[in-house]
Amino acid sequence: MKIQALQVGSIGTNCYILCDEAAKVCAVIDPGAEPELILSAAEKLDCTVDKILLTHGHYDHVGAVAALKKATGCKVYMDP
């Protein structure tokens, strides 16, 4: 398992990529902005995004959700 931290958006929101190296899939946690940067980081890890996990719904944590979902077709999960 690899974990990569990214700071995205104008306020540098923490976004994390959790990559299962064996399965070559990853989850993106709190993709606040910059979907291209996030997808590029996943590609460099040799992983395909298959889940988006949201810790909460503030704008700075969900800004890239729609673009990532459109690019990958993955599911989105949010803690209720």
N, CA, C and O atoms as a GROMACS GRO file, in nm:
protein
  320
    1MET      N    1   0.085  -0.117   0.000
    1MET     CA    2   0.000   0.000   0.000
    1MET      C    3   0.090   0.123   0.000
    1MET      O    4   0.180   0.135   0.082
    2LYS      N    5   0.063   0.213  -0.092
    2LYS     CA    6   0.132   0.341  -0.095
    2LYS      C    7   0.032   0.450  -0.064
    2LYS      O    8  -0.085   0.442  -0.102
    3ILE      N    9   0.077   0.553   0.005
    3ILE     CA   10  -0.005   0.670   0.034
    3ILE      C   11   0.070   0.792  -0.016
    3ILE      O   12   0.186   0.814   0.017
    4GLN      N   13   0.001   0.871  -0.098
    4GLN     CA   14   0.062   0.995  -0.145
    4GLN      C   15  -0.027   1.111  -0.105
    4GLN      O   16  -0.148   1.108  -0.126
    5ALA      N   17   0.034   1.214  -0.048
    5ALA     CA   18  -0.038   1.335  -0.012
    5ALA      C   19  -0.015   1.442  -0.117
    5ALA      O   20   0.096   1.459  -0.168
    6LEU      N   21  -0.122   1.513  -0.150
    6LEU     CA   22  -0.114   1.625  -0.243
    6LEU      C   23  -0.180   1.745  -0.176
    6LEU      O   24  -0.272   1.728  -0.096
    7GLN      N   25  -0.136   1.863  -0.208
    7GLN     CA   26  -0.204   1.984  -0.164
    7GLN      C   27  -0.265   2.044  -0.291
    7GLN      O   28  -0.194   2.077  -0.385
    8VAL      N   29  -0.398   2.058  -0.292
    8VAL     CA   30  -0.468   2.100  -0.412
    8VAL      C   31  -0.549   2.226  -0.388
    8VAL      O   32  -0.591   2.256  -0.275
    9GLY      N   33  -0.570   2.298  -0.494
    9GLY     CA   34  -0.653   2.418  -0.488
    9GLY      C   35  -0.579   2.538  -0.433
    9GLY      O   36  -0.463   2.529  -0.391
   10SER      N   37  -0.648   2.650  -0.434
   10SER     CA   38  -0.586   2.776  -0.394
   10SER      C   39  -0.550   2.782  -0.246
   10SER      O   40  -0.464   2.861  -0.206
   11ILE      N   41  -0.614   2.698  -0.165
   11ILE     CA   42  -0.580   2.700  -0.022
   11ILE      C   43  -0.500   2.577   0.021
   11ILE      O   44  -0.476   2.556   0.140
   12GLY      N   45  -0.460   2.497  -0.075
   12GLY     CA   46  -0.374   2.382  -0.045
   12GLY      C   47  -0.440   2.275   0.039
   12GLY      O   48  -0.380   2.224   0.134
   13THR      N   49  -0.563   2.240   0.005
   13THR     CA   50  -0.634   2.136   0.079
   13THR      C   51  -0.562   2.003   0.065
   13THR      O   52  -0.516   1.968  -0.043
   14ASN      N   53  -0.552   1.930   0.174
   14ASN     CA   54  -0.488   1.798   0.171
   14ASN      C   55  -0.578   1.698   0.100
   14ASN      O   56  -0.695   1.682   0.134
   15CYS      N   57  -0.522   1.632   0.002
   15CYS     CA   58  -0.585   1.525  -0.074
   15CYS      C   59  -0.491   1.406  -0.066
   15CYS      O   60  -0.369   1.422  -0.074
   16TYR      N   61  -0.546   1.288  -0.050
   16TYR     CA   62  -0.462   1.168  -0.037
   16TYR      C   63  -0.500   1.065  -0.141
   16TYR      O   64  -0.617   1.051  -0.177
   17ILE      N   65  -0.400   0.994  -0.188
   17ILE     CA   66  -0.421   0.881  -0.278
   17ILE      C   67  -0.370   0.757  -0.207
   17ILE      O   68  -0.253   0.749  -0.170
   18LEU      N   69  -0.458   0.659  -0.188
   18LEU     CA   70  -0.422   0.531  -0.128
   18LEU      C   71  -0.418   0.427  -0.239
   18LEU      O   72  -0.521   0.394  -0.297
   19CYS      N   73  -0.301   0.377  -0.268
   19CYS     CA   74  -0.281   0.288  -0.382
   19CYS      C   75  -0.254   0.146  -0.335
   19CYS      O   76  -0.161   0.121  -0.257
   20ASP      N   77  -0.335   0.052  -0.383
   20ASP     CA   78  -0.311  -0.090  -0.364
   20ASP      C   79  -0.223  -0.135  -0.480
   20ASP      O   80  -0.272  -0.158  -0.591
   21GLU      N   81  -0.095  -0.146  -0.454
   21GLU     CA   82   0.001  -0.176  -0.561
   21GLU      C   83  -0.024  -0.312  -0.627
   21GLU      O   84  -0.002  -0.327  -0.747
   22ALA      N   85  -0.069  -0.409  -0.550
   22ALA     CA   86  -0.093  -0.542  -0.606
   22ALA      C   87  -0.211  -0.541  -0.703
   22ALA      O   88  -0.205  -0.600  -0.810
   23ALA      N   89  -0.318  -0.473  -0.664
   23ALA     CA   90  -0.438  -0.467  -0.747
   23ALA      C   91  -0.434  -0.354  -0.850
   23ALA      O   92  -0.515  -0.351  -0.942
   24LYS      N   93  -0.338  -0.263  -0.834
   24LYS     CA   94  -0.322  -0.148  -0.923
   24LYS      C   95  -0.446  -0.059  -0.927
   24LYS      O   96  -0.483  -0.006  -1.032
   25VAL      N   97  -0.510  -0.042  -0.811
   25VAL     CA   98  -0.624   0.049  -0.797
   25VAL      C   99  -0.598   0.140  -0.679
   25VAL      O  100  -0.518   0.110  -0.590
   26CYS      N  101  -0.666   0.254  -0.679
   26CYS     CA  102  -0.648   0.347  -0.568
   26CYS      C  103  -0.777   0.418  -0.534
   26CYS      O  104  -0.872   0.422  -0.612
   27ALA      N  105  -0.778   0.472  -0.415
   27ALA     CA  106  -0.886   0.557  -0.368
   27ALA      C  107  -0.830   0.698  -0.351
   27ALA      O  108  -0.717   0.715  -0.304
   28VAL      N  109  -0.908   0.796  -0.390
   28VAL     CA  110  -0.871   0.935  -0.371
   28VAL      C  111  -0.956   0.989  -0.258
   28VAL      O  112  -1.079   0.979  -0.260
   29ILE      N  113  -0.891   1.048  -0.159
   29ILE     CA  114  -0.961   1.103  -0.043
   29ILE      C  115  -0.960   1.255  -0.053
   29ILE      O  116  -0.853   1.316  -0.065
   30ASP      N  117  -1.077   1.316  -0.047
   30ASP     CA  118  -1.096   1.461  -0.047
   30ASP      C  119  -1.030   1.533  -0.165
   30ASP      O  120  -0.940   1.614  -0.146
   31PRO      N  121  -1.076   1.503  -0.287
   31PRO     CA  122  -1.021   1.570  -0.404
   31PRO      C  123  -1.080   1.711  -0.421
   31PRO      O  124  -1.180   1.730  -0.490
   32GLY      N  125  -1.017   1.806  -0.357
   32GLY     CA  126  -1.072   1.941  -0.350
   32GLY      C  127  -1.063   2.022  -0.477
   32GLY      O  128  -1.145   2.111  -0.498
   33ALA      N  129  -0.966   1.995  -0.562
   33ALA     CA  130  -0.946   2.070  -0.686
   33ALA      C  131  -0.840   1.998  -0.769
   33ALA      O  132  -0.786   1.896  -0.727
   34GLU      N  133  -0.812   2.052  -0.885
   34GLU     CA  134  -0.704   2.005  -0.971
   34GLU      C  135  -0.714   1.857  -1.009
   34GLU      O  136  -0.622   1.780  -0.980
   35PRO      N  137  -0.825   1.817  -1.072
   35PRO     CA  138  -0.840   1.675  -1.108
   35PRO      C  139  -0.727   1.622  -1.196
   35PRO      O  140  -0.690   1.506  -1.185
   36GLU      N  141  -0.672   1.707  -1.284
   36GLU     CA  142  -0.563   1.662  -1.371
   36GLU      C  143  -0.440   1.623  -1.289
   36GLU      O  144  -0.375   1.523  -1.317
   37LEU      N  145  -0.409   1.703  -1.187
   37LEU     CA  146  -0.296   1.673  -1.098
   37LEU      C  147  -0.319   1.541  -1.025
   37LEU      O  148  -0.227   1.460  -1.012
   38ILE      N  149  -0.439   1.520  -0.978
   38ILE     CA  150  -0.473   1.398  -0.903
   38ILE      C  151  -0.462   1.276  -0.995
   38ILE      O  152  -0.403   1.175  -0.957
   39LEU      N  153  -0.518   1.286  -1.115
   39LEU     CA  154  -0.511   1.174  -1.209
   39LEU      C  155  -0.367   1.145  -1.250
   39LEU      O  156  -0.328   1.030  -1.265
   40SER      N  157  -0.289   1.250  -1.267
   40SER     CA  158  -0.148   1.233  -1.302
   40SER      C  159  -0.072   1.163  -1.189
   40SER      O  160   0.012   1.076  -1.215
   41ALA      N  161  -0.100   1.200  -1.065
   41ALA     CA  162  -0.034   1.137  -0.950
   41ALA      C  163  -0.073   0.990  -0.941
   41ALA      O  164   0.013   0.906  -0.912
   42ALA      N  165  -0.199   0.956  -0.966
   42ALA     CA  166  -0.242   0.816  -0.965
   42ALA      C  167  -0.173   0.739  -1.076
   42ALA      O  168  -0.131   0.624  -1.057
   43GLU      N  169  -0.161   0.801  -1.192
   43GLU     CA  170  -0.094   0.735  -1.305
   43GLU      C  171   0.054   0.708  -1.273
   43GLU      O  172   0.106   0.602  -1.307
   44LYS      N  173   0.120   0.804  -1.208
   44LYS     CA  174   0.260   0.785  -1.170
   44LYS      C  175   0.276   0.671  -1.069
   44LYS      O  176   0.380   0.606  -1.064
   45LEU      N  177   0.172   0.647  -0.989
   45LEU     CA  178   0.173   0.536  -0.895
   45LEU      C  179   0.134   0.404  -0.964
   45LEU      O  180   0.135   0.298  -0.902
   46ASP      N  181   0.101   0.412  -1.094
   46ASP     CA  182   0.058   0.296  -1.173
   46ASP      C  183  -0.072   0.237  -1.118
   46ASP      O  184  -0.089   0.116  -1.113
   47CYS      N  185  -0.163   0.326  -1.078
   47CYS     CA  186  -0.292   0.284  -1.024
   47CYS      C  187  -0.406   0.352  -1.097
   47CYS      O  188  -0.392   0.464  -1.146
   48THR      N  189  -0.519   0.284  -1.102
   48THR     CA  190  -0.642   0.338  -1.158
   48THR      C  191  -0.733   0.379  -1.043
   48THR      O  192  -0.750   0.303  -0.948
   49VAL      N  193  -0.789   0.498  -1.051
   49VAL     CA  194  -0.881   0.545  -0.948
   49VAL      C  195  -1.010   0.465  -0.957
   49VAL      O  196  -1.076   0.465  -1.061
   50ASP      N  197  -1.047   0.397  -0.847
   50ASP     CA  198  -1.174   0.323  -0.848
   50ASP      C  199  -1.268   0.365  -0.736
   50ASP      O  200  -1.380   0.315  -0.728
   51LYS      N  201  -1.224   0.457  -0.652
   51LYS     CA  202  -1.310   0.508  -0.545
   51LYS      C  203  -1.270   0.651  -0.512
   51LYS      O  204  -1.153   0.689  -0.521
   52ILE      N  205  -1.370   0.730  -0.476
   52ILE     CA  206  -1.347   0.864  -0.421
   52ILE      C  207  -1.410   0.863  -0.283
   52ILE      O  208  -1.529   0.835  -0.269
   53LEU      N  209  -1.331   0.894  -0.182
   53LEU     CA  210  -1.378   0.896  -0.045
   53LEU      C  211  -1.380   1.039   0.006
   53LEU      O  212  -1.280   1.111  -0.006
   54LEU      N  213  -1.493   1.081   0.063
   54LEU     CA  214  -1.507   1.218   0.112
   54LEU      C  215  -1.525   1.217   0.262
   54LEU      O  216  -1.612   1.146   0.314
   55THR      N  217  -1.444   1.295   0.331
   55THR     CA  218  -1.458   1.303   0.476
   55THR      C  219  -1.571   1.396   0.517
   55THR      O  220  -1.630   1.379   0.623
   56HIS      N  221  -1.601   1.493   0.432
   56HIS     CA  222  -1.713   1.584   0.452
   56HIS      C  223  -1.738   1.661   0.324
   56HIS      O  224  -1.662   1.646   0.228
   57GLY      N  225  -1.841   1.745   0.320
   57GLY     CA  226  -1.884   1.806   0.196
   57GLY      C  227  -1.844   1.950   0.172
   57GLY      O  228  -1.903   2.015   0.085
   58HIS      N  229  -1.746   2.003   0.244
   58HIS     CA  230  -1.705   2.141   0.218
   58HIS      C  231  -1.646   2.154   0.078
   58HIS      O  232  -1.585   2.060   0.027
   59TYR      N  233  -1.665   2.272   0.018
   59TYR     CA  234  -1.624   2.295  -0.121
   59TYR      C  235  -1.477   2.261  -0.146
   59TYR      O  236  -1.442   2.211  -0.253
   60ASP      N  237  -1.392   2.288  -0.048
   60ASP     CA  238  -1.249   2.266  -0.068
   60ASP      C  239  -1.209   2.119  -0.060
   60ASP      O  240  -1.093   2.085  -0.080
   61HIS      N  241  -1.305   2.033  -0.032
   61HIS     CA  242  -1.279   1.889  -0.027
   61HIS      C  243  -1.350   1.812  -0.138
   61HIS      O  244  -1.322   1.694  -0.159
   62VAL      N  245  -1.441   1.878  -0.210
   62VAL     CA  246  -1.520   1.807  -0.311
   62VAL      C  247  -1.510   1.868  -0.451
   62VAL      O  248  -1.576   1.818  -0.543
   63GLY      N  249  -1.432   1.972  -0.469
   63GLY     CA  250  -1.429   2.045  -0.595
   63GLY      C  251  -1.396   1.964  -0.719
   63GLY      O  252  -1.442   1.998  -0.827
   64ALA      N  253  -1.318   1.859  -0.706
   64ALA     CA  254  -1.277   1.780  -0.823
   64ALA      C  255  -1.356   1.650  -0.838
   64ALA      O  256  -1.325   1.569  -0.926
   65VAL      N  257  -1.456   1.629  -0.755
   65VAL     CA  258  -1.530   1.503  -0.757
   65VAL      C  259  -1.594   1.478  -0.893
   65VAL      O  260  -1.576   1.371  -0.951
   66ALA      N  261  -1.668   1.573  -0.945
   66ALA     CA  262  -1.740   1.552  -1.071
   66ALA      C  263  -1.643   1.519  -1.186
   66ALA      O  264  -1.669   1.428  -1.265
   67ALA      N  265  -1.534   1.592  -1.194
   67ALA     CA  266  -1.436   1.568  -1.301
   67ALA      C  267  -1.371   1.431  -1.287
   67ALA      O  268  -1.352   1.361  -1.386
   68LEU      N  269  -1.336   1.391  -1.164
   68LEU     CA  270  -1.276   1.260  -1.143
   68LEU      C  271  -1.375   1.148  -1.173
   68LEU      O  272  -1.339   1.047  -1.234
   69LYS      N  273  -1.498   1.167  -1.129
   69LYS     CA  274  -1.601   1.066  -1.156
   69LYS      C  275  -1.623   1.052  -1.306
   69LYS      O  276  -1.635   0.941  -1.358
   70LYS      N  277  -1.628   1.164  -1.376
   70LYS     CA  278  -1.646   1.160  -1.522
   70LYS      C  279  -1.528   1.093  -1.591
   70LYS      O  280  -1.547   1.015  -1.685
   71ALA      N  281  -1.408   1.122  -1.546
   71ALA     CA  282  -1.287   1.067  -1.609
   71ALA      C  283  -1.268   0.919  -1.581
   71ALA      O  284  -1.210   0.848  -1.664
   72THR      N  285  -1.315   0.871  -1.466
   72THR     CA  286  -1.286   0.735  -1.424
   72THR      C  287  -1.408   0.644  -1.414
   72THR      O  288  -1.395   0.522  -1.423
   73GLY      N  289  -1.526   0.702  -1.396
   73GLY     CA  290  -1.647   0.622  -1.376
   73GLY      C  291  -1.656   0.557  -1.240
   73GLY      O  292  -1.739   0.468  -1.219
   74CYS      N  293  -1.571   0.600  -1.148
   74CYS     CA  294  -1.565   0.536  -1.016
   74CYS      C  295  -1.680   0.580  -0.926
   74CYS      O  296  -1.754   0.674  -0.958
   75LYS      N  297  -1.694   0.512  -0.814
   75LYS     CA  298  -1.798   0.543  -0.718
   75LYS      C  299  -1.746   0.645  -0.617
   75LYS      O  300  -1.626   0.655  -0.591
   76VAL      N  301  -1.842   0.720  -0.560
   76VAL     CA  302  -1.812   0.821  -0.459
   76VAL      C  303  -1.875   0.779  -0.328
   76VAL      O  304  -1.993   0.741  -0.324
   77TYR      N  305  -1.797   0.786  -0.220
   77TYR     CA  306  -1.847   0.748  -0.088
   77TYR      C  307  -1.825   0.866   0.008
   77TYR      O  308  -1.718   0.927   0.009
   78MET      N  309  -1.929   0.896   0.088
   78MET     CA  310  -1.917   1.004   0.186
   78MET      C  311  -1.971   0.955   0.320
   78MET      O  312  -2.076   0.892   0.327
   79ASP      N  313  -1.898   0.986   0.423
   79ASP     CA  314  -1.943   0.954   0.558
   79ASP      C  315  -2.069   1.036   0.586
   79ASP      O  316  -2.066   1.159   0.576
   80PRO      N  317  -2.180   0.970   0.621
   80PRO     CA  318  -2.305   1.044   0.641
   80PRO      C  319  -2.306   1.137   0.758
   80PRO      O  320  -2.406   1.204   0.783
   0.00000   0.00000   0.00000
